[in-house]
Coordinates of C-alpha atoms in Angstrom, one line a residue:
Chain A
M1 CA -3.0 -2.7 -31.8
L2 CA -1.5 -5.8 -30.1
E3 CA 1.7 -7.2 -31.4
L4 CA 3.6 -10.3 -30.1
K5 CA 7.1 -10.7 -31.4
R6 CA 8.8 -14.1 -31.1
I7 CA 7.6 -14.8 -27.6
T8 CA 9.2 -17.7 -25.9
K9 CA 8.8 -19.0 -22.3
V10 CA 10.3 -22.0 -20.6
F11 CA 9.3 -23.1 -17.1
N12 CA 11.7 -24.9 -14.7
E13 CA 14.5 -24.6 -17.2
G14 CA 17.3 -27.2 -16.6
T15 CA 15.3 -29.4 -14.3
A16 CA 13.5 -32.7 -14.9
D17 CA 10.2 -30.7 -14.9
E18 CA 11.4 -28.4 -17.8
K19 CA 8.4 -27.4 -19.9
I20 CA 8.6 -25.3 -23.0
A21 CA 5.4 -23.3 -22.8
L22 CA 5.7 -21.0 -25.8
R23 CA 7.9 -21.5 -28.9
G24 CA 8.4 -18.2 -30.7
I25 CA 4.8 -16.9 -30.9
D26 CA 4.2 -14.2 -33.5
L27 CA 0.8 -12.6 -33.5
T28 CA -0.6 -9.3 -34.6
L29 CA -4.1 -8.0 -33.9
A30 CA -5.3 -5.1 -35.9
P31 CA -7.6 -2.6 -34.3
G32 CA -11.1 -4.1 -33.9
D33 CA -9.8 -7.7 -34.4
F34 CA -11.6 -10.3 -32.3
V35 CA -9.4 -13.4 -32.1
T36 CA -10.6 -16.6 -30.5
V37 CA -7.9 -19.0 -29.2
I38 CA -8.5 -22.7 -28.9
G39 CA -6.1 -25.5 -27.9
S40 CA -5.8 -28.4 -25.6
N41 CA -4.6 -28.2 -21.9
G42 CA -1.0 -27.3 -21.8
A43 CA -1.0 -25.8 -25.3
G44 CA 0.3 -22.5 -23.9
K45 CA -2.9 -20.4 -24.1
S46 CA -2.9 -19.3 -20.5
T47 CA 0.8 -18.6 -20.5
L48 CA 0.3 -16.4 -23.5
M49 CA -2.5 -14.5 -21.8
N50 CA -0.4 -14.0 -18.7
I51 CA 2.5 -12.8 -20.7
I52 CA 0.3 -10.2 -22.5
S53 CA -1.1 -9.0 -19.2
G54 CA 2.3 -8.8 -17.6
R55 CA 1.7 -11.4 -14.9
L56 CA 4.5 -13.4 -16.4
S57 CA 7.5 -12.0 -18.3
P58 CA 8.7 -13.7 -21.5
D59 CA 12.1 -15.3 -21.7
T60 CA 12.6 -13.7 -25.1
G61 CA 10.4 -11.6 -27.4
E62 CA 8.4 -8.4 -27.1
V63 CA 4.9 -7.3 -26.4
W64 CA 3.7 -4.2 -28.1
I65 CA 0.4 -2.4 -27.5
N66 CA -0.8 0.5 -29.5
G67 CA 2.7 1.1 -31.0
R68 CA 4.4 1.0 -27.6
D69 CA 6.8 -1.7 -26.3
V70 CA 5.3 -2.7 -23.0
T71 CA 7.4 -5.8 -22.3
A72 CA 9.2 -4.2 -19.4
L73 CA 6.0 -2.7 -17.9
K74 CA 4.7 -4.3 -14.7
E75 CA 1.3 -5.8 -14.6
H76 CA -0.4 -2.9 -12.9
A77 CA 1.2 -0.3 -15.2
R78 CA 0.3 -2.3 -18.3
A79 CA -3.3 -2.6 -17.1
R80 CA -3.9 0.9 -18.3
Y81 CA -4.1 -0.5 -21.8
I82 CA -5.7 -3.9 -21.0
G83 CA -9.1 -5.1 -19.8
R84 CA -9.2 -8.6 -18.4
V85 CA -11.9 -11.1 -17.5
F86 CA -10.8 -14.3 -15.7
Q87 CA -12.2 -17.8 -15.7
D88 CA -13.1 -17.8 -12.0
P89 CA -16.1 -15.5 -11.5
M90 CA -14.7 -14.8 -8.0
A91 CA -11.4 -13.5 -9.5
G92 CA -12.6 -10.3 -11.2
T93 CA -14.5 -8.6 -8.4
A94 CA -14.1 -7.6 -4.8
P95 CA -16.7 -9.6 -2.9
H96 CA -16.9 -7.5 0.3
M97 CA -17.4 -4.3 -1.6
T98 CA -20.5 -3.0 -3.2
I99 CA -21.3 -3.0 -6.9
E100 CA -20.7 0.7 -7.3
E101 CA -17.4 0.5 -5.4
N102 CA -16.3 -2.2 -7.7
L103 CA -17.2 -0.2 -10.7
A104 CA -15.5 2.9 -9.2
L105 CA -12.3 0.8 -8.9
A106 CA -12.6 -0.3 -12.5
Y107 CA -13.4 3.3 -13.6
N108 CA -9.9 4.4 -12.4
R109 CA -8.1 1.8 -14.6
T110 CA -7.0 4.4 -17.0
K111 CA -6.7 7.3 -14.6
R112 CA -4.5 8.2 -11.7
R113 CA -6.2 7.5 -8.4
T114 CA -6.6 10.6 -6.2
L115 CA -8.1 11.6 -2.9
S116 CA -11.4 12.6 -4.4
L117 CA -14.5 10.7 -3.7
G118 CA -14.6 7.3 -5.5
V119 CA -18.4 7.2 -6.0
T120 CA -19.8 10.6 -6.9
K121 CA -23.5 11.3 -7.7
Q122 CA -22.5 11.8 -11.3
K123 CA -20.5 8.6 -11.5
R124 CA -23.3 6.7 -9.8
E125 CA -25.8 7.8 -12.5
W126 CA -23.4 6.7 -15.2
F127 CA -22.8 3.3 -13.5
R128 CA -26.5 2.9 -13.4
E129 CA -26.9 3.6 -17.1
T130 CA -24.0 1.2 -17.9
L131 CA -25.4 -1.6 -15.7
R132 CA -28.7 -1.3 -17.4
T133 CA -27.2 -2.6 -20.7
L134 CA -26.7 -5.9 -18.9
H135 CA -30.4 -6.4 -18.4
L136 CA -29.8 -8.2 -15.1
G137 CA -31.4 -5.6 -12.8
L138 CA -28.1 -4.8 -11.2
E139 CA -28.7 -1.1 -11.8
D140 CA -31.2 -1.3 -8.8
R141 CA -28.6 -3.0 -6.5
L142 CA -25.7 -0.5 -6.6
A143 CA -25.2 -0.7 -2.9
A144 CA -25.3 -4.5 -2.7
K145 CA -22.2 -6.4 -1.8
V146 CA -20.8 -8.2 -4.9
G147 CA -20.3 -11.4 -2.9
L148 CA -24.1 -11.8 -2.8
L149 CA -24.4 -12.0 -6.6
S150 CA -24.5 -15.3 -8.5
G151 CA -21.6 -16.6 -10.5
G152 CA -23.2 -15.4 -13.8
E153 CA -24.0 -12.0 -12.5
R154 CA -20.5 -11.6 -11.1
Q155 CA -19.0 -12.6 -14.5
A156 CA -21.3 -10.2 -16.3
L157 CA -20.2 -7.5 -13.9
S158 CA -16.5 -8.4 -14.4
L159 CA -17.0 -8.2 -18.2
L160 CA -18.6 -4.7 -17.8
M161 CA -15.8 -3.6 -15.5
A162 CA -13.2 -4.7 -17.9
T163 CA -14.8 -3.1 -20.9
F164 CA -16.7 0.1 -19.9
T165 CA -13.4 2.1 -19.9
K166 CA -12.7 0.9 -23.5
P167 CA -9.3 -0.8 -23.2
D168 CA -6.9 -0.9 -26.1
V169 CA -6.8 -4.7 -25.7
L170 CA -9.4 -7.0 -24.1
L171 CA -8.3 -10.4 -22.8
L172 CA -10.9 -13.0 -22.0
D173 CA -9.5 -16.1 -20.4
E174 CA -12.1 -18.9 -20.6
H175 CA -14.5 -16.4 -19.0
T176 CA -17.6 -18.6 -19.5
A177 CA -16.0 -22.0 -18.6
A178 CA -17.0 -22.0 -15.0
L179 CA -20.7 -21.1 -15.6
D180 CA -23.7 -23.3 -16.2
P181 CA -24.8 -23.5 -19.9
A182 CA -27.6 -20.9 -19.6
R183 CA -25.3 -18.4 -17.8
A184 CA -22.4 -19.1 -20.2
E185 CA -24.8 -18.4 -23.1
L186 CA -25.8 -15.1 -21.5
V187 CA -22.2 -14.0 -20.9
T188 CA -21.2 -15.1 -24.4
E189 CA -24.0 -12.9 -25.9
L190 CA -23.0 -10.0 -23.7
T191 CA -19.4 -10.4 -24.8
K192 CA -20.4 -10.3 -28.5
Q193 CA -22.6 -7.3 -28.0
I194 CA -20.0 -5.3 -25.9
V195 CA -17.1 -6.1 -28.2
E196 CA -19.1 -5.1 -31.3
Q197 CA -20.4 -1.9 -29.7
H198 CA -17.0 -0.6 -28.6
R199 CA -15.1 -2.3 -31.5
L200 CA -12.7 -3.7 -28.9
T201 CA -9.5 -5.4 -30.0
T202 CA -10.1 -8.8 -28.3
L203 CA -8.2 -12.0 -27.6
M204 CA -10.4 -14.7 -26.1
V205 CA -9.2 -18.1 -24.9
T206 CA -11.9 -20.8 -24.9
H207 CA -12.2 -24.5 -24.5
N208 CA -15.5 -24.5 -26.4
M209 CA -14.9 -24.9 -30.1
E210 CA -18.5 -24.0 -31.0
Q211 CA -18.0 -20.7 -29.1
A212 CA -14.6 -20.1 -30.8
I213 CA -16.2 -20.5 -34.2
R214 CA -19.3 -18.4 -33.4
L215 CA -17.4 -15.4 -32.0
G216 CA -14.9 -13.1 -33.6
N217 CA -13.4 -12.5 -37.0
R218 CA -10.3 -14.6 -36.5
L219 CA -9.5 -18.0 -34.9
I220 CA -6.2 -19.5 -33.9
M221 CA -5.4 -23.0 -32.6
M222 CA -2.4 -23.6 -30.3
D223 CA -0.6 -26.8 -29.5
G224 CA 2.7 -27.5 -27.9
G225 CA 3.5 -23.8 -27.4
Q226 CA 2.9 -22.9 -31.1
I227 CA 0.1 -21.5 -33.3
I228 CA -0.6 -24.4 -35.5
F229 CA -3.7 -23.2 -37.3
A230 CA -5.2 -19.8 -38.1
A231 CA -8.3 -18.8 -40.0
E232 CA -9.9 -15.4 -40.7
G233 CA -12.5 -13.7 -42.8
K234 CA -14.4 -16.0 -45.0
E235 CA -12.4 -19.0 -44.1
K236 CA -13.3 -18.4 -40.4
E237 CA -17.0 -18.0 -41.2
E238 CA -17.1 -21.3 -43.0
L239 CA -15.4 -23.2 -40.2
T240 CA -17.2 -26.0 -38.4
V241 CA -16.2 -28.1 -35.4
E242 CA -15.6 -31.1 -37.7
R243 CA -13.4 -29.1 -40.0
L244 CA -11.4 -27.8 -37.1
L245 CA -10.8 -31.3 -35.8
E246 CA -9.8 -32.4 -39.3
A247 CA -7.4 -29.6 -39.6
F248 CA -5.9 -30.5 -36.3
Q249 CA -5.5 -34.1 -37.2
R250 CA -3.9 -33.2 -40.5
I251 CA -1.3 -31.0 -38.8
R252 CA -0.6 -33.0 -35.8
G253 CA -1.5 -36.4 -37.0
S254 CA -3.1 -37.3 -33.8
Q255 CA -6.5 -37.2 -32.1
F256 CA -7.2 -33.9 -30.4
A257 CA -5.5 -34.2 -27.1
S258 CA -8.1 -32.7 -24.9
D259 CA -11.3 -34.7 -24.2
R260 CA -12.8 -31.6 -22.9
A261 CA -12.4 -29.8 -26.2
V262 CA -14.3 -32.6 -28.0
L263 CA -16.9 -33.0 -25.3
S264 CA -17.8 -29.3 -25.2
S265 CA -18.0 -29.0 -29.0
Chain B
M1 CA -15.0 3.2 35.4
F2 CA -14.7 6.8 34.2
S3 CA -11.0 6.3 33.6
S4 CA -11.7 3.1 31.7
V5 CA -13.7 5.2 29.2
E6 CA -10.9 7.7 29.0
A7 CA -8.3 5.0 28.4
G8 CA -10.7 3.3 26.0
L9 CA -10.9 6.4 23.8
I10 CA -7.1 6.8 23.7
Y11 CA -6.6 3.1 22.9
A12 CA -9.4 3.4 20.3
V13 CA -7.0 5.3 18.1
M14 CA -4.6 2.3 18.2
A15 CA -7.6 -0.1 17.6
L16 CA -8.5 1.9 14.5
G17 CA -5.0 1.4 13.2
V18 CA -5.3 -2.3 13.8
Y19 CA -8.7 -2.3 12.0
L20 CA -7.0 -0.7 9.0
S21 CA -4.3 -3.4 8.7
F22 CA -6.2 -6.4 10.0
R23 CA -9.6 -5.9 8.4
I24 CA -9.1 -3.5 5.5
L25 CA -5.7 -4.8 4.2
D26 CA -6.3 -8.4 5.6
F27 CA -2.7 -8.1 7.0
P28 CA -2.2 -9.3 10.6
D29 CA 0.5 -6.8 11.4
L30 CA 2.4 -7.5 14.6
T31 CA 4.5 -4.4 14.1
V32 CA 1.9 -2.8 16.4
D33 CA 3.6 -4.2 19.6
G34 CA 6.7 -2.2 18.6
S35 CA 5.4 0.9 16.9
F36 CA 3.1 1.6 19.9
V37 CA 6.2 1.9 22.1
T38 CA 8.0 3.8 19.4
G39 CA 5.3 6.4 19.5
A40 CA 5.4 6.6 23.3
S41 CA 9.2 6.8 23.3
V42 CA 9.6 9.4 20.7
A43 CA 7.0 11.6 22.4
A44 CA 8.4 11.1 25.9
V45 CA 12.0 11.8 24.9
L46 CA 11.0 14.9 23.0
I47 CA 8.8 16.2 25.8
V48 CA 11.6 15.6 28.4
N49 CA 13.9 17.6 26.2
G50 CA 11.5 20.5 26.2
A51 CA 9.6 20.0 23.0
N52 CA 6.0 21.1 22.6
P53 CA 3.9 18.1 23.5
F54 CA 1.6 18.5 20.5
A55 CA 4.7 18.6 18.2
A56 CA 6.1 15.6 20.1
S57 CA 2.9 13.7 19.4
A58 CA 3.0 14.6 15.7
A59 CA 6.6 13.4 15.6
A60 CA 5.5 10.1 17.2
L61 CA 2.9 9.7 14.5
L62 CA 5.5 10.1 11.8
A63 CA 7.9 7.6 13.5
G64 CA 5.0 5.1 13.5
F65 CA 4.4 5.8 9.8
A66 CA 8.0 5.0 9.1
A67 CA 7.9 1.8 11.0
G68 CA 4.8 0.7 9.1
V69 CA 6.3 1.6 5.8
L70 CA 9.3 -0.6 6.6
T71 CA 7.1 -3.6 7.4
G72 CA 5.3 -3.0 4.2
L73 CA 8.5 -2.9 2.2
L74 CA 9.7 -6.1 3.9
H75 CA 6.5 -7.8 2.8
T76 CA 6.1 -6.3 -0.7
K77 CA 9.7 -5.9 -1.9
G78 CA 11.4 -8.5 0.3
K79 CA 8.6 -11.0 -0.3
I80 CA 8.4 -12.0 3.4
N81 CA 5.1 -13.3 4.6
P82 CA 2.9 -10.8 6.5
L83 CA 3.2 -12.4 9.9
L84 CA 6.9 -12.7 9.7
S85 CA 7.4 -9.2 8.4
G86 CA 5.5 -7.8 11.4
I87 CA 7.4 -10.0 13.9
L88 CA 10.8 -9.0 12.4
M89 CA 9.9 -5.3 12.7
M90 CA 8.5 -5.7 16.2
I91 CA 11.7 -7.3 17.5
A92 CA 13.8 -4.8 15.7
L93 CA 11.8 -2.0 17.1
Y94 CA 12.4 -3.3 20.7
S95 CA 16.0 -2.4 20.4
I96 CA 15.3 0.8 18.5
N97 CA 12.9 1.9 21.2
L98 CA 15.5 1.3 23.9
R99 CA 17.9 3.4 21.8
I100 CA 15.4 6.2 21.5
M101 CA 14.8 6.4 25.2
G102 CA 18.4 5.5 26.2
K103 CA 16.9 3.5 29.1
S104 CA 13.9 1.2 29.6
N105 CA 11.7 3.8 31.2
V106 CA 11.1 7.5 30.8
P107 CA 8.9 9.2 33.4
L108 CA 6.8 12.2 32.4
L109 CA 5.2 13.0 35.7
Q110 CA 6.6 16.5 36.1
Q111 CA 6.4 17.4 32.4
E112 CA 4.0 19.5 30.4
T113 CA 2.0 17.0 28.3
V114 CA -0.9 17.2 25.9
I115 CA -3.0 16.0 28.8
T116 CA -1.9 18.6 31.3
K117 CA -2.1 21.4 28.8
I118 CA -5.7 20.5 27.7
T119 CA -6.7 20.0 31.3
A120 CA -5.3 23.4 32.3
A121 CA -7.0 25.2 29.4
W122 CA -10.2 23.4 30.2
R123 CA -10.1 24.4 33.8
Q124 CA -9.5 28.0 32.8
A125 CA -12.6 27.9 30.6
G126 CA -14.6 26.6 33.6
L127 CA -16.1 23.8 31.5
D128 CA -15.9 21.2 34.3
A129 CA -18.2 23.1 36.6
A130 CA -20.8 23.4 33.7
L131 CA -20.6 19.7 32.9
N132 CA -20.8 18.7 36.5
R133 CA -23.9 20.7 37.0
L134 CA -25.5 18.9 34.0
V135 CA -24.9 15.5 35.7
S136 CA -25.3 16.7 39.2
F137 CA -28.5 14.6 39.6
T138 CA -26.4 11.4 39.4
G139 CA -24.2 12.6 42.3
F140 CA -21.2 11.8 40.1
A141 CA -18.3 14.3 39.6
P142 CA -15.0 13.2 37.9
R143 CA -11.7 14.8 38.5
T144 CA -12.0 16.5 35.1
W145 CA -13.9 16.1 31.9
A146 CA -11.1 17.4 29.8
V147 CA -9.4 14.1 29.0
L148 CA -12.6 12.3 28.2
V149 CA -13.9 15.1 25.9
S150 CA -10.6 15.8 24.1
M151 CA -9.8 12.2 23.6
A152 CA -13.3 11.6 22.3
I153 CA -12.7 14.4 19.8
V154 CA -9.3 12.8 18.7
A155 CA -10.9 9.4 18.3
L156 CA -13.8 10.9 16.3
M157 CA -11.4 12.9 14.1
V158 CA -9.4 9.7 13.3
K159 CA -12.6 7.8 12.6
G160 CA -13.8 10.6 10.3
L161 CA -10.5 10.7 8.5
L162 CA -10.5 6.9 8.0
D163 CA -14.2 6.9 6.8
W164 CA -13.4 9.6 4.3
L165 CA -10.1 8.1 3.1
L166 CA -11.7 4.7 2.5
K167 CA -14.3 6.3 0.3
T168 CA -11.8 8.1 -2.0
E169 CA -10.4 6.5 -5.2
V170 CA -7.2 5.6 -3.4
G171 CA -9.2 4.2 -0.4
I172 CA -11.4 2.1 -2.6
A173 CA -8.2 0.6 -4.2
L174 CA -6.9 0.1 -0.7
R175 CA -9.9 -1.8 0.4
A176 CA -10.0 -3.9 -2.8
T177 CA -6.3 -4.8 -2.1
G178 CA -7.4 -6.5 1.1
D179 CA -10.4 -8.1 -0.6
N180 CA -9.0 -9.4 -3.9
K181 CA -5.4 -8.4 -4.6
P182 CA -4.8 -10.0 -8.0
M183 CA -7.9 -8.2 -9.3
V184 CA -6.7 -4.8 -8.1
A185 CA -3.5 -5.1 -10.2
S186 CA -5.7 -5.9 -13.2
F187 CA -7.3 -2.5 -12.7
S188 CA -3.9 -0.7 -12.8
A189 CA -3.5 -0.1 -9.1
N190 CA 0.0 -0.7 -7.6
T191 CA -0.9 -3.1 -4.7
D192 CA 2.7 -3.0 -3.3
W193 CA 2.4 0.8 -2.9
L194 CA -1.1 0.5 -1.4
I195 CA 0.0 -2.0 1.2
V196 CA 3.1 0.1 2.2
F197 CA 0.9 3.2 2.5
G198 CA -1.8 1.3 4.4
L199 CA 0.6 -0.2 6.9
G200 CA 2.3 3.2 7.3
L201 CA -1.0 4.8 8.1
S202 CA -2.0 2.0 10.4
N203 CA 1.2 2.2 12.5
A204 CA 1.0 6.0 12.5
L205 CA -2.3 5.8 14.3
V206 CA -0.9 3.1 16.7
A207 CA 2.2 5.3 17.5
L208 CA -0.1 8.4 18.1
S209 CA -2.1 6.3 20.5
G210 CA 1.1 5.2 22.2
A211 CA 2.3 8.8 22.5
L212 CA -1.1 9.7 24.1
V213 CA -1.0 6.7 26.4
A214 CA 2.5 7.7 27.6
Q215 CA 1.3 11.2 28.4
Y216 CA -1.9 10.0 30.0
G217 CA -0.1 7.4 32.1
G218 CA 2.9 9.6 32.9
F219 CA 5.7 7.4 31.5
S220 CA 7.0 5.5 28.5
D221 CA 8.2 2.0 29.1
V222 CA 9.9 -0.4 26.7
G223 CA 7.5 -3.2 27.8
M224 CA 4.3 -1.2 27.4
G225 CA 3.6 -2.6 23.9
I226 CA 3.6 -6.3 24.8
G227 CA 0.3 -7.8 23.6
M228 CA -0.8 -4.5 22.1
I229 CA -1.9 -6.3 18.8
V230 CA -4.1 -8.6 20.9
I231 CA -5.7 -5.6 22.6
G232 CA -6.3 -4.0 19.2
L233 CA -7.8 -7.3 17.9
A234 CA -9.9 -7.6 21.0
S235 CA -11.3 -4.1 20.4
V236 CA -12.0 -4.8 16.7
I237 CA -13.6 -8.2 17.3
I238 CA -15.7 -7.2 20.4
G239 CA -16.8 -4.0 18.6
E240 CA -17.9 -5.9 15.4
A241 CA -19.7 -8.5 17.4
L242 CA -21.6 -6.0 19.5
F243 CA -22.2 -3.2 17.0
G244 CA -21.9 -4.8 13.6
A245 CA -19.7 -3.9 10.6
R246 CA -22.0 -3.6 7.6
S247 CA -20.2 -0.5 6.3
V248 CA -16.9 1.1 6.9
A249 CA -18.5 4.0 8.9
R250 CA -20.4 1.5 11.0
A251 CA -17.3 -0.7 11.6
T252 CA -15.2 2.3 12.7
W253 CA -17.9 3.2 15.2
A254 CA -17.8 -0.4 16.4
V255 CA -14.0 -0.4 16.8
I256 CA -14.2 2.7 19.1
G257 CA -17.0 1.1 21.0
G258 CA -15.1 -2.1 21.2
A259 CA -12.0 -0.4 22.6
I260 CA -14.1 1.2 25.4
V261 CA -16.0 -2.0 26.2
Y262 CA -12.7 -3.9 26.4
R263 CA -11.4 -1.4 29.0
L264 CA -14.7 -1.7 30.9
I265 CA -14.5 -5.6 30.9
L266 CA -10.9 -5.4 32.0
A267 CA -11.7 -3.0 34.9
L268 CA -14.6 -5.2 36.0
A269 CA -12.4 -8.3 35.8
L270 CA -9.7 -6.7 37.9
R271 CA -12.3 -6.0 40.7
V272 CA -12.5 -9.7 41.2
E273 CA -10.4 -10.3 44.3
F274 CA -8.6 -13.4 43.1
L275 CA -7.2 -11.6 40.0
E276 CA -4.0 -9.4 40.0
T277 CA -2.7 -6.7 37.7
G278 CA -0.3 -9.2 36.2
D279 CA -3.2 -11.3 35.0
V280 CA -4.2 -8.5 32.5
K281 CA -2.7 -10.3 29.5
L282 CA -4.3 -13.6 30.4
I283 CA -7.7 -11.8 30.8
T284 CA -7.1 -10.1 27.4
A285 CA -6.4 -13.4 25.7
L286 CA -9.5 -14.9 27.2
I287 CA -11.7 -12.0 26.1
V288 CA -10.5 -12.4 22.6
M289 CA -11.0 -16.1 22.6
M290 CA -14.5 -15.7 23.9
A291 CA -15.3 -12.9 21.4
L292 CA -14.2 -15.2 18.6
V293 CA -15.8 -18.5 19.8
V294 CA -19.0 -17.4 21.4
P295 CA -20.7 -15.8 18.4
N296 CA -19.9 -18.9 16.3
T297 CA -21.2 -21.3 18.9
L298 CA -24.4 -19.2 19.3
A299 CA -25.0 -19.1 15.5
A300 CA -24.4 -22.9 15.2
Q301 CA -26.8 -23.6 18.0
K302 CA -29.5 -21.3 16.5
E303 CA -29.1 -23.1 13.2
R304 CA -29.5 -26.5 14.8
Q305 CA -32.7 -25.4 16.5
R306 CA -34.0 -23.9 13.3
K307 CA -33.6 -27.2 11.5
K308 CA -35.1 -29.2 14.3
R309 CA -38.1 -26.9 14.2
R310 CA -38.6 -27.4 10.5
V311 CA -38.4 -31.2 10.9
R312 CA -41.0 -31.1 13.6
Q313 CA -43.2 -28.9 11.5
L314 CA -42.9 -31.3 8.6
E315 CA -43.7 -34.3 10.8
R316 CA -46.8 -32.5 12.0
G317 CA -47.8 -32.1 8.3
E318 CA -47.6 -28.3 8.3
T319 CA -46.5 -26.5 5.2
V320 CA -42.9 -25.3 5.4
A321 CA -41.2 -22.7 3.2
G322 CA -39.3 -24.4 0.4
A323 CA -40.7 -27.9 1.0
E324 CA -43.7 -27.6 -1.4
T325 CA -41.6 -27.3 -4.5
N326 CA -39.6 -30.5 -3.8
Y327 CA -41.3 -32.6 -6.4
K328 CA -41.1 -30.0 -9.1
S329 CA -37.4 -29.3 -9.1
V330 CA -35.1 -31.7 -10.9

């Protein structure tokens, strides 16, 4: 479903600030795969997400989605195949527009936008049904401005907006990191439920090892722009935070670089 | 006063264009100062050369659209910041407007214009007499009602068109572009194209307004656009402050209202003996400053008083909303 072929990316090449962000990443996600990505700050996780979504273009290598080479497609054109949720709850919604208008915008992700009405009676009914699955009572607040919602509610809405049109690939970029523990738990649960329900091919970056272990059928660990550890199936199910840390030390021979990763485990 | 309302309705079309760029796209577009004159010049030159005034006005609209598209391209493809893109277009248009007119001023006094045509048709239908009878108890009888009524219809049509457009799928993407641009790209809308289209539409309205102002005033002048963006902003800000902007439909009403109120304030100000016609720009700037500062000051003052009241209530030992749970929350 999603194929990354020998992706490399260097920032500020030839200057004192040169940074090799990705060193030949190869990764293939089969349909329905749910891959969690962990790694310390600067490991290249965000760069990888941005290259898949088209916000950045790779120096070398190709991105394939659903058997199609999308490397040359611009971000907005590629978005037809990709659903995304960002870390910042403010990033995924338009605050001065209503809930139903935001959903209408998301509804057109896979369709050409025309001069027909954005929110029709029929769509509104469907939005209401879909919102009900969040169990947040948002279905009764269709005409409320999204800016009035709490961070957790906005992130849940973002998740719904990214998924209810069933994208070929779902990208989650630390989408629970900015929420308080209770809200993060709620959004994590919703993520699990939605991904399972639609069998979405998903790539999720997280700083939270416990979350990375709990969700998905595959796990990869990145460091220094490379995938240094991968686990799937039974091996993934038997992973614990301790074993992950051990694996990292064995490979890198150093303490896990990010304090945050340890703290949040 | 009556002519202030007439002018207000004509300028309202320009203000709606400014609302589209400034509020909807969050793009402070200074092209307006130039495209307003472009509209006036194109219409004036075509009319002088014998074109139908309605067709001339339509041509002005298209010219404005083109100017806005260029500003949009400067910003999206040339990666020039919004203010600078607008300023560059504005200054370029100054020369282009001179070229269009061939001189700095084109008089339209002896020409058939949209205004004279409508007034003539109106007179033939005898509508003035009927309307004057309706308001006869006030003892007030204007020259003609034709301009007021027809321009009100134009302004309302533009408002209706904007309201409808901003509710369509494209319109929702347009509004979201001004609200959260990165997010719009993630839902597969081409924000570059939307900005170009939005600015085109905005300047088309501005140019149409310029064409109508030229025909109403009887001339097109290369300097008539100076400060036009500020007048547009004044209308938007005054309107929103007075009439609110909860929804798009409400906001567009407010912009039309704001444009009329602005003309009325200006007319009243010019009645003050000390002030001259040349002071108009200064007065405009002051009106905008006041419209921006006063609501904030009032809100801050209200907030201070509200807090003081609560403190006093607490001191008197009265129960105050929110205070009773203090010891429970951690």
